[in-house]
Short mmCIF file of C-alpha atoms in Angstrom, two decimals:
data_model
loop_
_atom_site.label_atom_id
_atom_site.label_comp_id
_atom_site.label_asym_id
_atom_site.label_seq_id
_atom_site.Cartn_x
_atom_site.Cartn_y
_atom_site.Cartn_z
CA MET A 1 7.51 12.15 33.31
CA LYS A 2 8.29 9.87 36.32
CA ILE A 3 7.48 10.84 39.94
CA THR A 4 10.29 9.22 42.13
CA GLY A 5 10.98 9.50 45.75
CA GLU A 6 13.53 12.24 44.86
CA THR A 7 10.87 14.26 43.04
CA LYS A 8 8.71 14.15 46.07
CA LEU A 9 11.68 15.15 48.42
CA PHE A 10 12.58 18.05 46.20
CA ALA A 11 8.82 19.21 45.94
CA GLY A 12 8.73 19.24 49.77
CA ILE A 13 11.92 21.26 49.95
CA ILE A 14 10.50 23.65 47.43
CA ILE A 15 7.14 23.90 49.37
CA ALA A 16 9.23 24.51 52.68
CA THR A 17 11.15 27.24 50.87
CA LEU A 18 8.05 28.93 49.73
CA LEU A 19 6.73 28.83 53.21
CA ILE A 20 9.86 30.28 54.58
CA ILE A 21 9.58 33.15 51.88
CA GLY A 22 5.89 33.64 52.82
CA ILE A 23 6.71 33.99 56.46
CA GLY A 24 9.44 36.40 55.52
CA VAL A 25 7.02 38.50 53.46
CA VAL A 26 4.58 38.60 56.24
CA ILE A 27 7.19 39.67 58.99
CA TYR A 28 8.83 42.22 56.74
CA SER A 29 5.33 43.57 55.57
CA ARG A 30 4.39 44.49 59.29
CA PRO A 31 4.57 48.27 59.97
CA ALA A 32 7.30 49.51 62.39
CA PRO A 33 6.05 50.02 65.83
CA THR A 34 5.57 53.50 67.06
CA TYR A 35 6.51 54.28 70.70
CA THR A 36 4.86 56.94 72.79
CA ARG A 37 6.81 59.89 73.95
CA GLU A 38 6.63 58.75 77.51
CA GLU A 39 8.18 55.36 76.64
CA LEU A 40 11.00 57.00 74.71
CA ILE A 41 11.65 59.98 77.05
CA PRO A 42 11.41 58.95 80.68
CA VAL A 43 11.52 61.48 83.47
CA GLY A 44 15.08 62.59 83.95
CA THR A 45 16.17 62.29 80.37
CA VAL A 46 18.24 65.36 79.28
CA THR A 47 16.54 67.22 76.60
CA LYS A 48 16.75 70.25 74.45
CA GLY A 49 14.17 72.44 72.59
CA ASN A 50 10.39 72.98 73.02
CA LYS A 51 8.96 70.30 75.03
CA ASP A 52 5.42 70.99 73.63
CA ALA A 53 6.55 70.64 70.06
CA SER A 54 4.89 67.98 68.08
CA THR A 55 7.91 66.68 66.61
CA TYR A 56 10.34 64.79 68.87
CA LEU A 57 13.59 63.17 68.17
CA VAL A 58 15.29 60.71 70.61
CA GLU A 59 18.78 59.63 70.24
CA PHE A 60 20.53 56.71 71.76
CA SER A 61 24.12 57.46 71.65
CA ASP A 62 27.61 56.39 72.73
CA PHE A 63 30.47 58.81 73.39
CA GLN A 64 33.10 56.41 71.84
CA CYS A 65 31.11 55.68 68.60
CA PRO A 66 32.50 57.44 65.50
CA SER A 67 29.18 57.61 63.89
CA CYS A 68 27.60 59.32 66.77
CA LYS A 69 30.34 61.81 66.61
CA LEU A 70 29.49 62.37 62.82
CA PHE A 71 25.70 62.94 63.80
CA LYS A 72 26.58 65.31 66.78
CA ASP A 73 26.89 68.41 64.59
CA ALA A 74 23.74 67.62 62.63
CA VAL A 75 21.70 67.11 65.83
CA SER A 76 23.18 70.46 67.14
CA GLU A 77 22.29 72.18 63.84
CA LEU A 78 18.62 70.89 63.94
CA THR A 79 18.08 71.70 67.60
CA ASP A 80 19.35 75.20 67.17
CA LYS A 81 17.52 75.88 63.98
CA TYR A 82 14.26 74.27 65.04
CA LYS A 83 14.43 75.07 68.78
CA ASP A 84 10.59 75.88 68.79
CA LYS A 85 9.51 73.16 66.67
CA LEU A 86 11.76 70.24 67.72
CA PHE A 87 11.98 68.47 70.98
CA TYR A 88 15.25 66.47 71.36
CA ALA A 89 16.20 63.84 73.98
CA PHE A 90 19.65 62.28 74.60
CA ARG A 91 19.89 58.73 75.91
CA HIS A 92 22.82 56.50 76.70
CA TYR A 93 23.67 53.48 74.85
CA PRO A 94 27.33 52.78 75.64
CA LEU A 95 28.45 49.75 73.66
CA GLN A 96 30.31 47.03 75.57
CA GLN A 97 33.33 47.05 73.19
CA HIS A 98 33.95 50.83 73.91
CA GLN A 99 35.72 50.59 77.34
CA GLU A 100 35.45 54.30 78.14
CA ALA A 101 31.90 54.71 76.90
CA GLN A 102 30.29 53.95 80.31
CA LYS A 103 32.46 56.41 82.13
CA ALA A 104 31.91 59.11 79.80
CA ALA A 105 28.20 58.56 80.08
CA ALA A 106 28.46 58.90 83.81
CA ALA A 107 30.73 62.04 83.29
CA VAL A 108 28.40 63.83 81.14
CA GLU A 109 25.42 63.14 83.66
CA ALA A 110 27.76 64.44 86.47
CA ALA A 111 28.38 67.53 84.43
CA GLY A 112 24.76 67.83 83.87
CA ALA A 113 23.91 67.79 87.54
CA GLN A 114 26.09 70.98 87.66
CA GLY A 115 24.29 72.44 84.51
CA LYS A 116 27.04 71.73 82.04
CA PHE A 117 25.65 68.78 80.28
CA TRP A 118 26.12 70.05 76.70
CA GLU A 119 29.50 71.50 77.30
CA MET A 120 30.81 68.10 78.55
CA HIS A 121 28.75 66.16 75.81
CA ASN A 122 30.52 68.24 73.05
CA TRP A 123 33.96 67.87 74.52
CA LEU A 124 33.41 64.03 75.03
CA PHE A 125 32.61 63.57 71.36
CA ASP A 126 35.32 65.91 70.16
CA ASN A 127 37.93 63.85 72.17
CA GLN A 128 36.52 60.53 71.92
CA ASP A 129 39.85 58.90 71.20
CA LYS A 130 41.43 60.27 74.43
CA LEU A 131 38.87 59.66 77.21
CA THR A 132 41.19 59.27 80.09
CA ASP A 133 40.20 59.88 83.66
CA LYS A 134 42.81 62.66 83.85
CA ALA A 135 41.49 64.30 80.64
CA ILE A 136 38.00 64.16 81.67
CA GLU A 137 38.93 65.56 85.18
CA GLU A 138 40.85 68.46 83.56
CA GLU A 139 37.94 69.26 81.24
CA ALA A 140 35.54 69.20 84.30
CA GLY A 141 37.75 72.04 85.71
CA LYS A 142 37.89 73.99 82.52
CA ILE A 143 34.04 74.08 82.03
CA GLY A 144 33.69 75.43 85.55
CA LEU A 145 32.61 72.34 87.31
CA ASP A 146 33.04 71.72 91.04
CA LYS A 147 35.59 69.09 90.61
CA LYS A 148 35.08 67.60 94.13
CA ILE A 149 31.41 67.05 93.56
CA PHE A 150 32.06 65.88 90.05
CA LEU A 151 34.56 63.28 91.08
CA GLU A 152 32.48 62.24 94.08
CA ASP A 153 29.52 61.69 91.71
CA LEU A 154 31.53 59.68 89.35
CA SER A 155 33.21 57.46 92.09
CA SER A 156 29.92 56.79 93.81
CA GLY A 157 28.39 55.42 90.73
CA LYS A 158 25.29 57.74 91.09
CA TYR A 159 24.42 57.64 87.39
CA ASN A 160 24.87 54.01 86.78
CA ASP A 161 21.19 53.21 87.38
CA LYS A 162 19.95 55.89 84.96
CA ILE A 163 22.69 54.76 82.33
CA ASN A 164 21.71 51.09 82.71
CA LYS A 165 17.96 51.95 82.51
CA ASP A 166 18.79 53.62 79.07
CA ILE A 167 20.67 50.53 77.91
CA THR A 168 17.74 48.25 78.99
CA ASP A 169 15.18 50.49 77.27
CA GLY A 170 17.40 50.49 74.24
CA GLN A 171 17.49 46.71 74.17
CA LYS A 172 13.72 46.44 74.56
CA LEU A 173 13.38 48.92 71.66
CA GLY A 174 15.50 46.67 69.42
CA ILE A 175 18.66 48.84 69.16
CA SER A 176 21.58 47.15 67.72
CA ALA A 177 23.90 49.92 66.83
CA THR A 178 24.57 53.55 67.61
CA PRO A 179 23.41 56.16 67.00
CA THR A 180 19.83 55.05 66.74
CA PHE A 181 17.15 57.74 66.28
CA PHE A 182 13.48 57.75 66.94
CA LEU A 183 11.52 60.47 65.22
CA ASN A 184 7.98 60.94 66.59
CA GLY A 185 8.13 57.37 67.98
CA GLN A 186 9.45 55.60 64.95
CA LYS A 187 12.83 54.07 64.65
CA LEU A 188 14.78 55.70 61.73
CA GLU A 189 16.94 53.64 59.42
CA LEU A 190 19.70 56.10 58.62
CA PHE A 191 22.85 55.77 56.55
CA SER A 192 23.90 59.47 56.32
CA VAL A 193 23.75 62.57 58.31
CA ASP A 194 21.77 64.18 55.43
CA GLU A 195 19.07 61.50 55.79
CA LEU A 196 18.49 62.62 59.39
CA LYS A 197 18.16 66.26 58.41
CA LYS A 198 15.75 65.42 55.65
CA ALA A 199 13.57 63.15 58.06
CA VAL A 200 13.43 65.73 60.74
CA GLU A 201 12.63 68.57 58.32
CA LYS A 202 9.84 66.55 56.61
CA ALA A 203 8.44 65.76 60.04
CA ILE A 204 8.52 69.50 60.95
CA GLY A 205 6.97 70.32 57.61
CA LYS A 206 9.94 72.32 56.21
CA MET B 1 26.94 10.36 41.52
CA SER B 2 24.96 12.55 38.92
CA LYS B 3 21.90 12.28 41.24
CA LYS B 4 23.98 13.47 44.22
CA LEU B 5 25.40 16.37 42.35
CA ASN B 6 21.93 17.44 41.21
CA ARG B 7 20.81 17.39 44.93
CA ILE B 8 23.73 19.61 45.86
CA ILE B 9 22.99 21.91 42.89
CA PHE B 10 19.29 22.09 43.98
CA ILE B 11 20.16 23.01 47.57
CA GLN B 12 22.61 25.57 46.43
CA SER B 13 20.13 27.11 44.03
CA ILE B 14 17.59 27.43 46.94
CA ILE B 15 20.14 29.07 49.11
CA GLY B 16 21.06 31.41 46.23
CA LEU B 17 17.36 32.06 45.75
CA LEU B 18 16.89 33.00 49.45
CA ILE B 19 19.95 35.27 49.53
CA ALA B 20 18.67 36.94 46.26
CA ILE B 21 15.14 37.44 47.71
CA TYR B 22 16.50 38.98 50.91
CA VAL B 23 18.78 41.46 49.17
CA PHE B 24 16.19 42.12 46.39
CA GLN B 25 13.48 42.97 48.94
CA SER B 26 16.02 45.47 50.51
CA PHE B 27 16.68 47.08 47.21
CA VAL B 28 13.09 47.46 46.31
CA ARG B 29 11.89 48.59 49.87
CA GLN B 30 15.05 50.73 50.21
CA SER B 31 15.50 49.13 53.65
CA PRO B 32 18.78 48.48 55.27
CA ILE B 33 20.58 45.12 54.67
CA VAL B 34 22.10 43.12 57.50
CA CYS B 35 25.79 42.94 56.69
CA VAL B 36 29.05 42.08 58.34
CA ASN B 37 30.64 45.17 56.92
CA GLY B 38 29.31 48.64 55.53
CA GLY B 39 29.53 47.39 51.99
CA CYS B 40 26.01 46.12 51.43
CA GLU B 41 24.53 49.61 51.94
CA LEU B 42 27.29 51.22 49.60
CA VAL B 43 26.30 48.67 47.12
CA ARG B 44 22.61 48.98 47.55
CA LYS B 45 22.67 52.81 47.01
CA SER B 46 24.94 52.76 44.11
CA PRO B 47 23.50 53.48 40.80
CA TYR B 48 25.68 50.67 39.34
CA SER B 49 23.45 48.15 41.21
CA TYR B 50 20.34 49.07 39.07
CA PHE B 51 20.00 48.24 35.45
CA PHE B 52 18.42 51.04 33.40
CA GLY B 53 18.34 52.99 36.56
CA PHE B 54 15.54 51.04 38.22
CA PHE B 55 15.95 47.29 37.95
CA PRO B 56 17.94 45.93 41.00
CA VAL B 57 20.82 43.59 40.34
CA PRO B 58 19.66 41.01 42.90
CA GLY B 59 16.61 40.46 40.63
CA VAL B 60 18.95 38.78 38.07
CA GLY B 61 20.16 36.41 40.78
CA LEU B 62 16.63 35.80 41.85
CA PHE B 63 15.59 34.70 38.24
CA GLY B 64 18.75 32.66 37.68
CA TYR B 65 18.55 30.74 41.01
CA ALA B 66 14.89 30.06 40.53
CA PHE B 67 15.44 28.78 37.01
CA MET B 68 18.19 26.41 38.19
CA MET B 69 16.08 25.23 41.11
CA VAL B 70 13.16 24.32 38.78
CA LEU B 71 15.53 22.78 36.37
CA SER B 72 17.40 20.56 38.97
CA PHE B 73 13.83 19.64 40.30
CA LEU B 74 12.69 18.58 36.78
CA ARG B 75 15.79 16.50 36.49
CA THR B 76 14.20 14.17 39.20
CA THR B 77 11.49 13.39 36.76
CA SER B 78 13.37 13.22 33.49
CA ASN B 79 16.76 12.09 32.17
CA ASN B 80 16.62 14.68 29.47
CA ARG B 81 20.01 16.10 29.13
CA LYS B 82 18.53 19.45 28.01
CA LEU B 83 17.73 20.12 31.53
CA LEU B 84 21.36 19.76 32.61
CA TYR B 85 22.45 21.90 29.74
CA GLY B 86 19.84 24.56 30.98
CA ILE B 87 21.50 24.52 34.42
CA LEU B 88 25.07 24.68 32.85
CA GLY B 89 24.14 27.44 30.56
CA MET B 90 22.61 29.49 33.41
CA ALA B 91 25.31 28.82 35.72
CA ALA B 92 27.91 29.88 33.13
CA PHE B 93 26.02 33.13 32.60
CA GLY B 94 25.78 33.51 36.38
CA VAL B 95 29.55 33.15 36.76
CA LEU B 96 30.14 35.76 34.17
CA PHE B 97 27.48 37.98 35.88
CA VAL B 98 28.80 37.69 39.34
CA THR B 99 32.37 38.08 38.10
CA TRP B 100 31.38 41.41 36.33
CA PHE B 101 29.34 42.53 39.38
CA THR B 102 32.39 41.61 41.81
CA TYR B 103 34.53 43.73 39.62
CA THR B 104 32.01 46.57 39.67
CA GLU B 105 31.78 46.32 43.43
CA ILE B 106 35.62 46.56 44.01
CA PHE B 107 36.70 49.02 41.35
CA LEU B 108 33.57 51.19 40.82
CA ILE B 109 31.37 51.18 43.90
CA LYS B 110 34.48 50.53 46.12
CA GLY B 111 32.51 48.36 48.59
CA ILE B 112 31.78 44.66 48.96
CA CYS B 113 28.34 43.34 49.67
CA THR B 114 28.66 40.26 51.86
CA TRP B 115 25.57 38.64 50.51
CA CYS B 116 26.81 39.36 46.84
CA ALA B 117 30.10 37.78 47.62
CA LEU B 118 28.57 34.63 49.10
CA SER B 119 26.16 34.49 46.14
CA ALA B 120 29.15 34.82 43.76
CA VAL B 121 30.94 31.85 45.38
CA ASN B 122 27.76 29.81 45.44
CA MET B 123 27.32 30.50 41.60
CA TYR B 124 30.90 29.30 40.97
CA LEU B 125 30.30 26.19 42.93
CA ILE B 126 27.10 25.52 41.02
CA LEU B 127 29.07 25.91 37.71
CA ILE B 128 31.75 23.59 38.82
CA LEU B 129 29.28 20.99 39.84
CA ALA B 130 27.28 21.43 36.84
CA LEU B 131 30.32 20.85 34.70
CA LYS B 132 31.19 17.75 36.62
CA SER B 133 27.60 16.44 35.91
CA TYR B 134 28.01 17.34 32.28
CA PHE B 135 31.28 15.31 31.93
CA LEU B 136 29.74 12.41 34.00
CA GLU B 137 26.81 12.36 31.54
CA LYS B 138 29.08 12.59 28.60
CA ASN B 139 31.22 9.68 29.73
CA LYS B 140 27.87 7.67 30.05
CA LYS B 141 27.66 7.51 26.27
#
């Protein structure tokens, strides 16, 4: 066996590779951070269910995101079924590539100011491919909103700060896609609606 | 020339090894794989991606690339042709394996994992380079 400069170079590369793998193992072995309820649900966040429930679910969502639409019914089912055992919070995370998402987020907040958050929320998801100003305005009328106030709220940008805070918080929490759920402070890695149901039911103890 | 080819094979083996480790750990920990499409998750969750129902497919890549990395390293210390034959044999097996798995992904799982595709291309390149090294060595006779 001859030890050449090439051998030393290769050995160095192998050691560097092993170091990279070691660092990767350490990083991936770290437990996921747990966030407090106050961190995830700031004052003013729209919520559903029992606020004293020990299980809380926070969703960061985008009205133009098809996956968020898929999860919408599952969330409704869970919040209806476990209204005493689950506290749910809805937060905004309109993605930049969705041109109508920011406007839709403002519309739902404006509807919420008149007590019709969930009505507008459901309509926005059900019609996420046709979120024009006209369609939203028409829907505001249909669900019984005072259109004048609704439109004033939208044009004044009254809810921009709230939506932007949600986005900033989402970025700090490491959100990269929507919907992202946090269950009892821990980020969920979900690939199906069933996984969300199972995780929530497990946390509740069902 | 053969030395240069061995260097490339060595680096490619390390790249393949890193890919295999990343995907393997996701399979073992059942954690999401960063992917440019949704295919990685489809593949990770498919029963076709586990031998005997439990052994993850990337484990084969991990072993294969580690084996070729060690052999290409040893080639810097010895001119024994068996080392090259070892690389060639493993690369040939690797190519058969990645071809079979790509077929499985497309036709059975119906999803393509980006990392698996990258690894497949990497394995084909290693085989080409190993064959080139083989013919270079053969012509030295």
